[in-house]
Amino acid sequence: MHIPDGFLDAKTWISLSAISAGVVAISVARANKKLGEKHIPLMGIMSAFIFAAQMLNFPVAGGTSGHFMGGVLATILLGPFAGVLIMTTVLIVQCFIFGDGGITSLGANVFNMAVIGSVLGYLIYFTFYKIIKGKTGRFIGAFIAAWSSIVLAAGFCALELAISGTSPLKVTLTTMLGVHCIIGIGEAVITVAVISFVLATRSDLLELEKI
Amino acid sequence: MEHSFIDKYSDRDSLLHRLDPRVKIICLVGFIILMVLTPPQYFHVFGQYFLVVVALLAISRIPFWFFIKRSLIVIPFVIAIAFFIPFFKEGRTAFILDLWLFKLSVSYEGILIFWNVLAKAWLSIMALILLSATTKFSRLLKGLEKLKFPKVLIMNLSFMYRYLFLITDEAQRMGRARNMRYFGGQFFRQLKVLGNMIGSLFIRSYERAERVYAAMCARGFDGTARTINPLKIQVRDLCFTVIFSAILMFIFVGWYI
């Protein structure tokens, strides 16, 4: 889902870069205010963890495979602003070092995968967590948040490509949403499984201070 | 995992390696932005951009085949998203493909968009490889820091770079152990296994972060990282910037007028 350079036209990538830069700036300000020294190595190592977890593939229908994105997981564990920073870090490394995505489309990729996943994911998760008490609320919230983070990211990706005039909206949107509805289930089940595993072994880690 | 898979060849010596990372970052971003803003119908302009990349490659002494192989990773993605565009985009028909059951018309506009996406994505990834293969990651971060990139992100990136290899190795060991014991199974069971793996990877990473922090405290960490060897802009950096931007301007003005 990383958009390379050249797929977006000037108006799209400039405005998305501006939005993403704004959100990242807010997150940086929040992190500077609330971040203890202890969080500095923690955030970096969590970025490496998300990066490594993304390397583990799972099968999707028809012989293709998807991989874990982890935006919602990072958000649930460390809070939405930390989530934005962690995912942005991962995306920067993937762009500069591995050539996944481009420089001009970095803003769009950060918007799709870091901003939407973390901010909306956090809102969805916490709404359910507050309404339904206990474990069930946590799991349902995590499931829906993780699924919608993938589907929304795919939807926005298709929308951005269509606005740029690169591909027709109808075809791209239906194929992207269709495929990512299934990948989203994978993401959601994995996120819930990770949370239930952490809950069973070290439940104190789910109560870390959120940024 | 081999340590060098990230910035392989960055310890070689050439003009590009010796340049200040700030200069390289600014030139790269300028190059990519100008290239992306170039309309696709100016084919010769893309040829000129390609020549710039080839010239830099020759200066940088990065092995040719390594460079080509790395740059080709973007192609499958381009094909996956953009391949059907020529068939769907409406416009003047270029030619009609006569398949057995149905006919597909291919439009000029569609081919132009496909070309646009392919050329720009490929050129930009080649430029990115030129940067990442000639600059050590630590120097890249130092350059970004000097360019007033947010400090939190820089710290985050440097810790990520430091622990990426360890944790990726750990993830790959877990994956290997699973593959040896695990003989397929249902979709949901596989996902659950993967969830448990990622869960324990998370706990291990968290505990590692705690140990790292304790070790850093023991060595007097107070929230800022101090490094020696500050960056200095030298004559060759200025020369490179002037020549590079002159060439870019020349190309840009060439199609603009």
Coordinates of C-alpha atoms in Angstrom, one line a residue:
Chain A
M1 CA 0.0 0.0 0.0
H2 CA 3.0 2.3 0.0
I3 CA 2.4 4.8 -2.8
P4 CA 5.7 5.5 -4.8
D5 CA 6.6 8.8 -6.3
G6 CA 4.8 9.8 -9.5
F7 CA 1.4 8.3 -8.6
L8 CA 0.1 11.5 -7.0
D9 CA -0.2 14.9 -8.7
A10 CA 1.1 18.1 -7.1
K11 CA -2.1 19.3 -5.4
T12 CA -2.7 16.0 -3.8
W13 CA 0.8 15.3 -2.4
I14 CA 1.5 18.9 -1.3
S15 CA -1.8 19.1 0.6
L16 CA -1.4 15.6 2.2
S17 CA 2.2 16.4 3.1
A18 CA 1.0 19.6 4.8
I19 CA -1.7 17.7 6.8
S20 CA 0.7 14.9 7.8
A21 CA 3.4 17.4 8.8
G22 CA 0.9 19.2 11.0
V23 CA -0.2 16.0 12.7
V24 CA 3.4 14.9 13.2
A25 CA 4.3 18.3 14.6
I26 CA 1.4 18.1 17.1
S27 CA 2.5 14.6 18.1
V28 CA 6.1 15.8 18.5
A29 CA 4.9 18.6 20.7
R30 CA 2.8 16.2 22.8
A31 CA 5.7 13.8 23.1
N32 CA 8.1 16.5 24.1
K33 CA 5.7 17.5 26.9
K34 CA 4.9 14.1 28.2
L35 CA 7.9 12.0 27.3
G36 CA 10.1 11.0 30.1
E37 CA 13.7 9.9 29.4
K38 CA 12.5 6.3 29.9
H39 CA 10.3 6.6 26.8
I40 CA 13.1 7.5 24.4
P41 CA 14.6 4.0 24.0
L42 CA 11.2 2.5 24.4
M43 CA 9.7 4.3 21.4
G44 CA 12.7 3.5 19.2
I45 CA 12.6 -0.2 20.1
M46 CA 8.9 -0.3 19.6
S47 CA 9.4 1.1 16.1
A48 CA 11.9 -1.6 15.4
F49 CA 9.4 -4.1 16.9
I50 CA 6.6 -2.9 14.5
F51 CA 9.0 -3.1 11.6
A52 CA 10.0 -6.7 12.5
A53 CA 6.4 -7.7 13.0
Q54 CA 5.6 -6.5 9.6
M55 CA 8.0 -9.0 8.1
L56 CA 5.8 -11.9 9.3
N57 CA 3.4 -12.9 6.5
F58 CA 0.0 -14.5 6.7
P59 CA -1.9 -16.1 3.9
V60 CA -4.8 -14.3 2.2
A61 CA -7.3 -16.0 -0.1
G62 CA -5.9 -17.0 -3.5
G63 CA -2.3 -17.7 -2.7
T64 CA -1.4 -14.1 -2.0
S65 CA -0.2 -13.0 1.4
G66 CA -0.7 -10.0 3.6
H67 CA 1.3 -8.7 6.4
F68 CA 0.6 -7.2 9.8
M69 CA 0.7 -3.3 9.8
G70 CA 0.6 -2.8 13.5
G71 CA -0.6 0.9 13.6
V72 CA -3.5 0.1 15.9
L73 CA -1.5 -2.2 18.1
A74 CA 1.2 0.6 18.7
T75 CA -1.6 3.0 19.5
I76 CA -3.3 0.7 22.0
L77 CA -0.1 0.0 23.7
L78 CA 1.5 3.5 23.8
G79 CA -1.2 6.0 22.9
P80 CA -2.3 7.8 19.7
F81 CA 0.5 10.3 19.5
A82 CA 3.2 7.8 20.2
G83 CA 1.5 5.6 17.6
V84 CA 1.8 8.4 15.0
L85 CA 5.5 8.9 15.7
I86 CA 6.2 5.2 15.7
M87 CA 4.5 4.5 12.4
T88 CA 6.0 7.7 10.9
T89 CA 9.5 6.4 11.9
V90 CA 8.8 3.0 10.3
L91 CA 7.5 4.7 7.1
I92 CA 10.6 7.0 6.9
V93 CA 13.0 4.0 7.2
Q94 CA 11.0 2.0 4.7
C95 CA 11.1 5.0 2.3
F96 CA 14.7 6.0 2.6
I97 CA 16.3 2.6 3.0
F98 CA 14.1 0.1 1.4
G99 CA 12.5 2.2 -1.3
D100 CA 8.9 1.4 -0.2
G101 CA 7.1 4.6 -1.1
G102 CA 8.7 7.8 -2.3
I103 CA 9.7 11.2 -1.0
T104 CA 6.9 13.2 -2.4
S105 CA 4.3 10.6 -1.5
L106 CA 5.7 10.2 2.0
G107 CA 3.1 12.7 3.3
A108 CA 0.3 10.6 1.8
N109 CA 1.7 7.4 3.1
V110 CA 2.0 8.9 6.6
F111 CA -1.5 10.1 6.4
N112 CA -2.9 6.8 5.2
M113 CA -1.0 4.5 7.6
A114 CA 0.1 6.5 10.6
V115 CA -2.5 9.3 11.0
I116 CA -5.6 7.4 10.2
G117 CA -4.6 4.2 11.9
S118 CA -3.5 5.8 15.1
V119 CA -5.9 8.7 15.6
L120 CA -9.1 7.0 14.3
G121 CA -8.0 3.6 15.7
Y122 CA -7.6 5.1 19.1
L123 CA -11.0 6.8 19.1
I124 CA -12.7 3.6 18.0
Y125 CA -10.9 1.5 20.5
F126 CA -11.6 3.7 23.4
T127 CA -15.2 4.3 22.6
F128 CA -15.8 0.5 22.8
Y129 CA -13.5 0.2 25.8
K130 CA -15.5 2.7 27.7
I131 CA -19.0 1.4 26.7
I132 CA -18.4 -2.3 27.2
K133 CA -16.4 -2.9 30.4
G134 CA -13.7 -5.5 30.8
K135 CA -12.0 -7.8 28.4
T136 CA -14.8 -8.0 25.9
G137 CA -14.8 -4.3 25.3
R138 CA -11.1 -4.3 24.8
F139 CA -11.2 -7.1 22.3
I140 CA -14.2 -5.8 20.3
G141 CA -12.7 -2.3 20.2
A142 CA -9.3 -3.6 19.1
F143 CA -10.9 -5.8 16.4
I144 CA -13.0 -3.1 14.9
A145 CA -10.2 -0.5 15.2
A146 CA -7.7 -2.7 13.5
W147 CA -10.0 -3.8 10.7
S148 CA -11.1 -0.2 10.0
S149 CA -7.6 1.1 10.0
I150 CA -6.7 -1.2 7.2
V151 CA -9.9 -0.7 5.2
L152 CA -9.8 3.1 5.6
A153 CA -6.1 3.3 4.7
A154 CA -6.9 1.3 1.5
G155 CA -9.9 3.5 0.8
F156 CA -8.0 6.7 1.2
C157 CA -5.1 5.3 -1.0
A158 CA -7.6 4.6 -3.8
L159 CA -9.2 8.0 -3.3
E160 CA -5.9 9.8 -3.5
L161 CA -4.9 7.9 -6.7
A162 CA -8.3 8.8 -8.2
I163 CA -8.1 12.5 -7.3
S164 CA -4.6 12.6 -8.9
G165 CA -6.1 11.2 -12.1
T166 CA -3.9 8.2 -12.0
S167 CA -6.5 5.5 -11.9
P168 CA -10.3 5.5 -12.2
L169 CA -12.1 5.7 -8.8
K170 CA -14.6 2.9 -9.3
V171 CA -12.2 0.1 -10.3
T172 CA -9.5 1.0 -7.8
L173 CA -11.8 1.6 -4.9
T174 CA -13.7 -1.7 -5.3
T175 CA -10.6 -3.8 -5.8
M176 CA -8.6 -2.1 -3.0
L177 CA -11.5 -2.3 -0.6
G178 CA -12.3 -5.9 -1.6
V179 CA -8.8 -7.2 -1.0
H180 CA -8.3 -5.1 2.2
C181 CA -11.5 -6.2 3.8
I182 CA -9.9 -9.7 4.0
I183 CA -6.5 -8.4 5.0
G184 CA -8.2 -6.3 7.6
I185 CA -9.7 -9.4 9.2
G186 CA -6.2 -10.8 9.4
E187 CA -4.9 -7.6 11.0
A188 CA -7.8 -7.5 13.4
V189 CA -7.5 -11.2 14.6
I190 CA -3.8 -10.7 15.1
T191 CA -4.2 -7.5 17.0
V192 CA -6.8 -9.2 19.3
A193 CA -4.5 -12.2 19.7
V194 CA -1.5 -10.1 20.6
I195 CA -3.6 -8.2 23.2
S196 CA -5.0 -11.3 24.8
F197 CA -1.5 -12.8 24.9
V198 CA -0.1 -9.7 26.6
L199 CA -3.1 -9.6 28.9
A200 CA -2.5 -13.2 30.0
T201 CA 1.3 -12.9 30.4
R202 CA 2.1 -9.3 31.4
S203 CA -1.1 -7.4 31.8
D204 CA 0.8 -4.4 33.3
L205 CA 2.1 -3.6 29.9
L206 CA -1.4 -2.6 28.7
E207 CA -1.6 0.0 31.4
L208 CA 1.5 2.0 30.4
E209 CA 1.1 5.7 30.4
K210 CA -0.4 6.8 27.0
I211 CA 1.0 9.6 25.0
Chain B
M1 CA 20.5 -11.0 9.1
E2 CA 23.5 -9.3 7.7
H3 CA 24.2 -5.9 9.2
S4 CA 25.0 -4.4 5.9
F5 CA 21.7 -5.0 4.2
I6 CA 20.6 -1.4 5.1
D7 CA 23.4 0.8 4.0
K8 CA 25.6 -1.7 2.0
Y9 CA 28.5 0.0 0.2
S10 CA 28.2 3.1 2.3
D11 CA 31.7 2.6 3.6
R12 CA 33.3 2.9 0.2
D13 CA 35.0 6.0 -0.9
S14 CA 34.0 8.4 -3.6
L15 CA 33.0 12.0 -4.2
L16 CA 29.4 11.1 -3.3
H17 CA 30.4 9.3 -0.2
R18 CA 32.4 12.2 1.1
L19 CA 29.7 14.9 0.5
D20 CA 28.0 16.4 3.4
P21 CA 24.7 14.5 4.1
R22 CA 22.8 17.8 4.2
V23 CA 23.9 18.6 0.7
K24 CA 22.9 15.1 -0.5
I25 CA 19.5 15.3 1.1
I26 CA 18.7 18.7 -0.3
C27 CA 19.9 17.8 -3.8
L28 CA 17.9 14.5 -3.7
V29 CA 14.7 16.2 -2.6
G30 CA 15.1 18.9 -5.1
F31 CA 15.7 16.4 -7.9
I32 CA 12.7 14.3 -7.0
I33 CA 10.3 17.2 -6.7
L34 CA 11.4 18.7 -10.0
M35 CA 11.2 15.3 -11.7
V36 CA 7.7 14.6 -10.3
L37 CA 6.5 18.0 -11.5
T38 CA 7.6 17.3 -15.1
P39 CA 4.7 16.6 -17.4
P40 CA 4.9 13.1 -18.8
Q41 CA 4.8 14.0 -22.5
Y42 CA 8.4 15.5 -22.4
F43 CA 10.1 12.2 -23.1
H44 CA 13.5 13.7 -23.7
V45 CA 13.5 15.4 -20.3
F46 CA 13.1 12.1 -18.6
G47 CA 16.1 10.9 -20.7
Q48 CA 18.1 13.8 -19.3
Y49 CA 17.1 13.0 -15.7
F50 CA 18.1 9.4 -16.4
L51 CA 21.5 10.7 -17.6
V52 CA 21.9 12.6 -14.4
V53 CA 21.3 9.5 -12.4
V54 CA 23.7 7.4 -14.5
A55 CA 26.4 10.1 -14.1
L56 CA 26.0 10.1 -10.3
L57 CA 26.0 6.3 -10.3
A58 CA 29.3 6.3 -12.2
I59 CA 30.8 8.8 -9.7
S60 CA 29.5 6.9 -6.7
R61 CA 31.2 3.5 -7.6
I62 CA 28.2 1.5 -6.5
P63 CA 28.2 -1.8 -8.3
F64 CA 25.9 -1.5 -11.3
W65 CA 24.0 -4.8 -10.9
F66 CA 23.3 -4.2 -7.3
F67 CA 21.9 -0.8 -8.2
I68 CA 19.7 -2.2 -10.9
K69 CA 18.4 -5.1 -8.8
R70 CA 17.6 -2.8 -5.9
S71 CA 15.8 -0.3 -8.1
L72 CA 13.6 -3.0 -9.8
I73 CA 11.7 -3.7 -6.5
V74 CA 9.4 -0.8 -7.3
I75 CA 8.3 -2.4 -10.6
P76 CA 5.9 -5.1 -9.3
F77 CA 4.0 -2.4 -7.4
V78 CA 3.8 -0.1 -10.4
I79 CA 2.6 -3.0 -12.5
A80 CA 0.0 -4.1 -9.9
I81 CA -1.6 -0.7 -9.6
A82 CA -1.0 0.8 -13.0
F83 CA -1.2 -2.0 -15.5
F84 CA -4.9 -1.8 -16.1
I85 CA -4.9 1.9 -16.5
P86 CA -4.3 1.9 -20.3
F87 CA -7.4 -0.3 -20.7
F88 CA -9.8 1.8 -18.6
K89 CA -8.8 5.3 -19.3
E90 CA -11.0 6.9 -21.9
G91 CA -9.5 8.8 -24.7
R92 CA -8.2 8.5 -28.3
T93 CA -7.7 4.8 -29.0
A94 CA -4.1 3.9 -29.7
F95 CA -4.8 0.3 -30.7
I96 CA -7.2 -2.5 -30.0
L97 CA -6.0 -5.8 -28.5
D98 CA -7.9 -8.7 -30.1
L99 CA -8.2 -11.3 -27.4
W100 CA -10.1 -14.5 -28.0
L101 CA -13.4 -13.6 -26.3
F102 CA -13.3 -9.8 -26.2
K103 CA -11.6 -6.8 -27.5
L104 CA -9.7 -4.4 -25.4
S105 CA -9.1 -0.9 -26.5
V106 CA -6.0 0.9 -25.3
S107 CA -6.0 4.7 -25.1
Y108 CA -3.2 7.2 -25.7
E109 CA -4.0 8.9 -22.4
G110 CA -3.9 5.7 -20.5
I111 CA -0.5 4.8 -21.9
L112 CA 0.8 8.3 -21.1
I113 CA -0.4 7.9 -17.4
F114 CA 1.3 4.4 -17.3
W115 CA 4.5 5.9 -18.6
N116 CA 4.3 8.8 -16.2
V117 CA 3.9 6.6 -13.2
L118 CA 6.6 4.1 -14.3
A119 CA 9.2 6.6 -15.2
K120 CA 8.8 8.7 -12.1
A121 CA 8.6 5.9 -9.7
W122 CA 11.7 4.2 -11.1
L123 CA 13.8 7.4 -11.4
S124 CA 12.9 8.4 -7.8
I125 CA 13.8 5.0 -6.4
M126 CA 17.1 5.2 -8.2
A127 CA 17.8 8.6 -6.7
L128 CA 16.9 7.2 -3.3
I129 CA 19.3 4.3 -3.7
L130 CA 22.0 6.7 -4.6
L131 CA 21.5 8.5 -1.3
S132 CA 21.1 5.4 0.9
A133 CA 24.0 3.5 -0.6
T134 CA 26.5 6.3 -0.3
T135 CA 25.5 7.6 3.2
K136 CA 25.9 5.8 6.5
F137 CA 22.6 5.8 8.3
S138 CA 24.1 7.6 11.3
R139 CA 25.4 10.4 9.0
L140 CA 22.0 10.6 7.3
L141 CA 20.4 11.2 10.7
K142 CA 23.1 13.7 11.6
G143 CA 22.3 15.6 8.4
L144 CA 18.5 15.5 9.1
E145 CA 19.2 16.7 12.6
K146 CA 21.1 19.7 11.3
L147 CA 18.3 20.4 8.9
K148 CA 16.0 20.9 12.0
F149 CA 14.2 17.6 11.8
P150 CA 12.2 17.1 15.1
K151 CA 14.6 15.7 17.7
V152 CA 12.1 13.1 19.0
L153 CA 11.9 11.6 15.5
I154 CA 15.7 11.6 15.2
M155 CA 16.1 9.8 18.5
N156 CA 13.4 7.4 17.5
L157 CA 15.1 6.7 14.1
S158 CA 18.5 6.1 15.7
F159 CA 17.2 3.7 18.3
M160 CA 15.2 1.9 15.7
Y161 CA 18.3 1.6 13.5
R162 CA 20.3 0.3 16.4
Y163 CA 17.8 -2.4 17.4
L164 CA 16.2 -3.2 14.1
F165 CA 18.7 -6.0 13.3
L166 CA 18.4 -7.7 16.7
I167 CA 14.6 -7.6 16.7
T168 CA 14.3 -8.6 13.1
D169 CA 16.6 -11.5 13.8
E170 CA 14.4 -12.5 16.7
A171 CA 11.3 -12.3 14.5
Q172 CA 13.0 -14.4 11.8
R173 CA 14.1 -17.0 14.4
M174 CA 10.5 -17.3 15.7
G175 CA 9.2 -17.6 12.1
R176 CA 11.7 -20.4 11.4
A177 CA 10.8 -22.2 14.6
R178 CA 7.1 -22.0 13.7
N179 CA 7.7 -23.2 10.1
M180 CA 9.6 -26.3 11.5
R181 CA 6.8 -27.3 13.9
Y182 CA 3.7 -26.1 12.1
F183 CA 2.0 -27.9 9.3
G184 CA -0.5 -25.4 8.0
G185 CA -4.0 -25.4 9.5
Q186 CA -7.0 -23.2 9.4
F187 CA -6.8 -19.5 8.5
F188 CA -7.9 -18.3 12.0
R189 CA -5.6 -20.8 13.8
Q190 CA -2.6 -19.5 11.8
L191 CA -3.5 -15.9 12.6
K192 CA -3.8 -16.9 16.3
V193 CA -0.3 -18.4 16.2
L194 CA 1.0 -15.3 14.5
G195 CA -0.7 -13.2 17.2
N196 CA 1.0 -15.1 20.0
M197 CA 4.3 -14.8 18.2
I198 CA 4.0 -11.0 17.8
G199 CA 2.8 -10.8 21.4
S200 CA 5.9 -12.5 22.7
L201 CA 8.0 -10.5 20.3
F202 CA 6.4 -7.4 21.9
I203 CA 7.1 -8.5 25.4
R204 CA 10.7 -9.4 24.6
S205 CA 11.2 -6.0 22.9
Y206 CA 9.7 -4.2 25.8
E207 CA 11.9 -6.0 28.3
R208 CA 14.9 -5.3 26.1
A209 CA 13.9 -1.6 26.1
E210 CA 13.9 -1.6 29.9
R211 CA 17.3 -3.2 30.1
V212 CA 18.7 -0.8 27.5
Y213 CA 17.3 2.1 29.5
A214 CA 18.8 0.8 32.7
A215 CA 22.2 0.4 30.9
M216 CA 21.9 3.9 29.5
C217 CA 21.2 5.4 33.0
A218 CA 24.1 3.5 34.4
R219 CA 26.3 5.4 31.9
G220 CA 24.9 8.8 32.7
F221 CA 22.1 9.3 30.2
D222 CA 20.2 12.5 30.8
G223 CA 17.8 12.7 27.9
T224 CA 20.1 14.0 25.1
A225 CA 22.5 12.0 22.9
R226 CA 25.8 13.8 22.3
T227 CA 28.0 12.8 19.4
I228 CA 31.4 13.9 18.2
N229 CA 32.5 14.8 14.7
P230 CA 30.2 17.7 13.8
L231 CA 29.4 18.2 10.1
K232 CA 31.2 20.9 8.2
I233 CA 30.3 22.3 4.8
Q234 CA 33.4 22.2 2.7
V235 CA 34.4 23.6 -0.7
R236 CA 33.5 20.4 -2.5
D237 CA 30.0 20.4 -1.0
L238 CA 29.4 24.0 -2.3
C239 CA 30.8 23.1 -5.7
F240 CA 28.6 20.0 -6.0
T241 CA 25.5 21.9 -4.9
V242 CA 26.2 24.7 -7.4
I243 CA 26.9 22.3 -10.3
F244 CA 24.0 20.0 -9.5
S245 CA 21.4 22.8 -9.2
A246 CA 22.7 24.4 -12.4
I247 CA 22.2 21.1 -14.2
L248 CA 18.7 20.7 -12.8
M249 CA 17.8 24.3 -13.6
F250 CA 19.1 23.8 -17.1
I251 CA 16.9 20.7 -17.6
F252 CA 13.9 22.3 -15.9
V253 CA 14.1 25.5 -17.9
G254 CA 14.7 23.5 -21.1
W255 CA 11.2 22.0 -21.1
Y256 CA 9.5 24.9 -19.3
I257 CA 10.2 27.4 -22.1

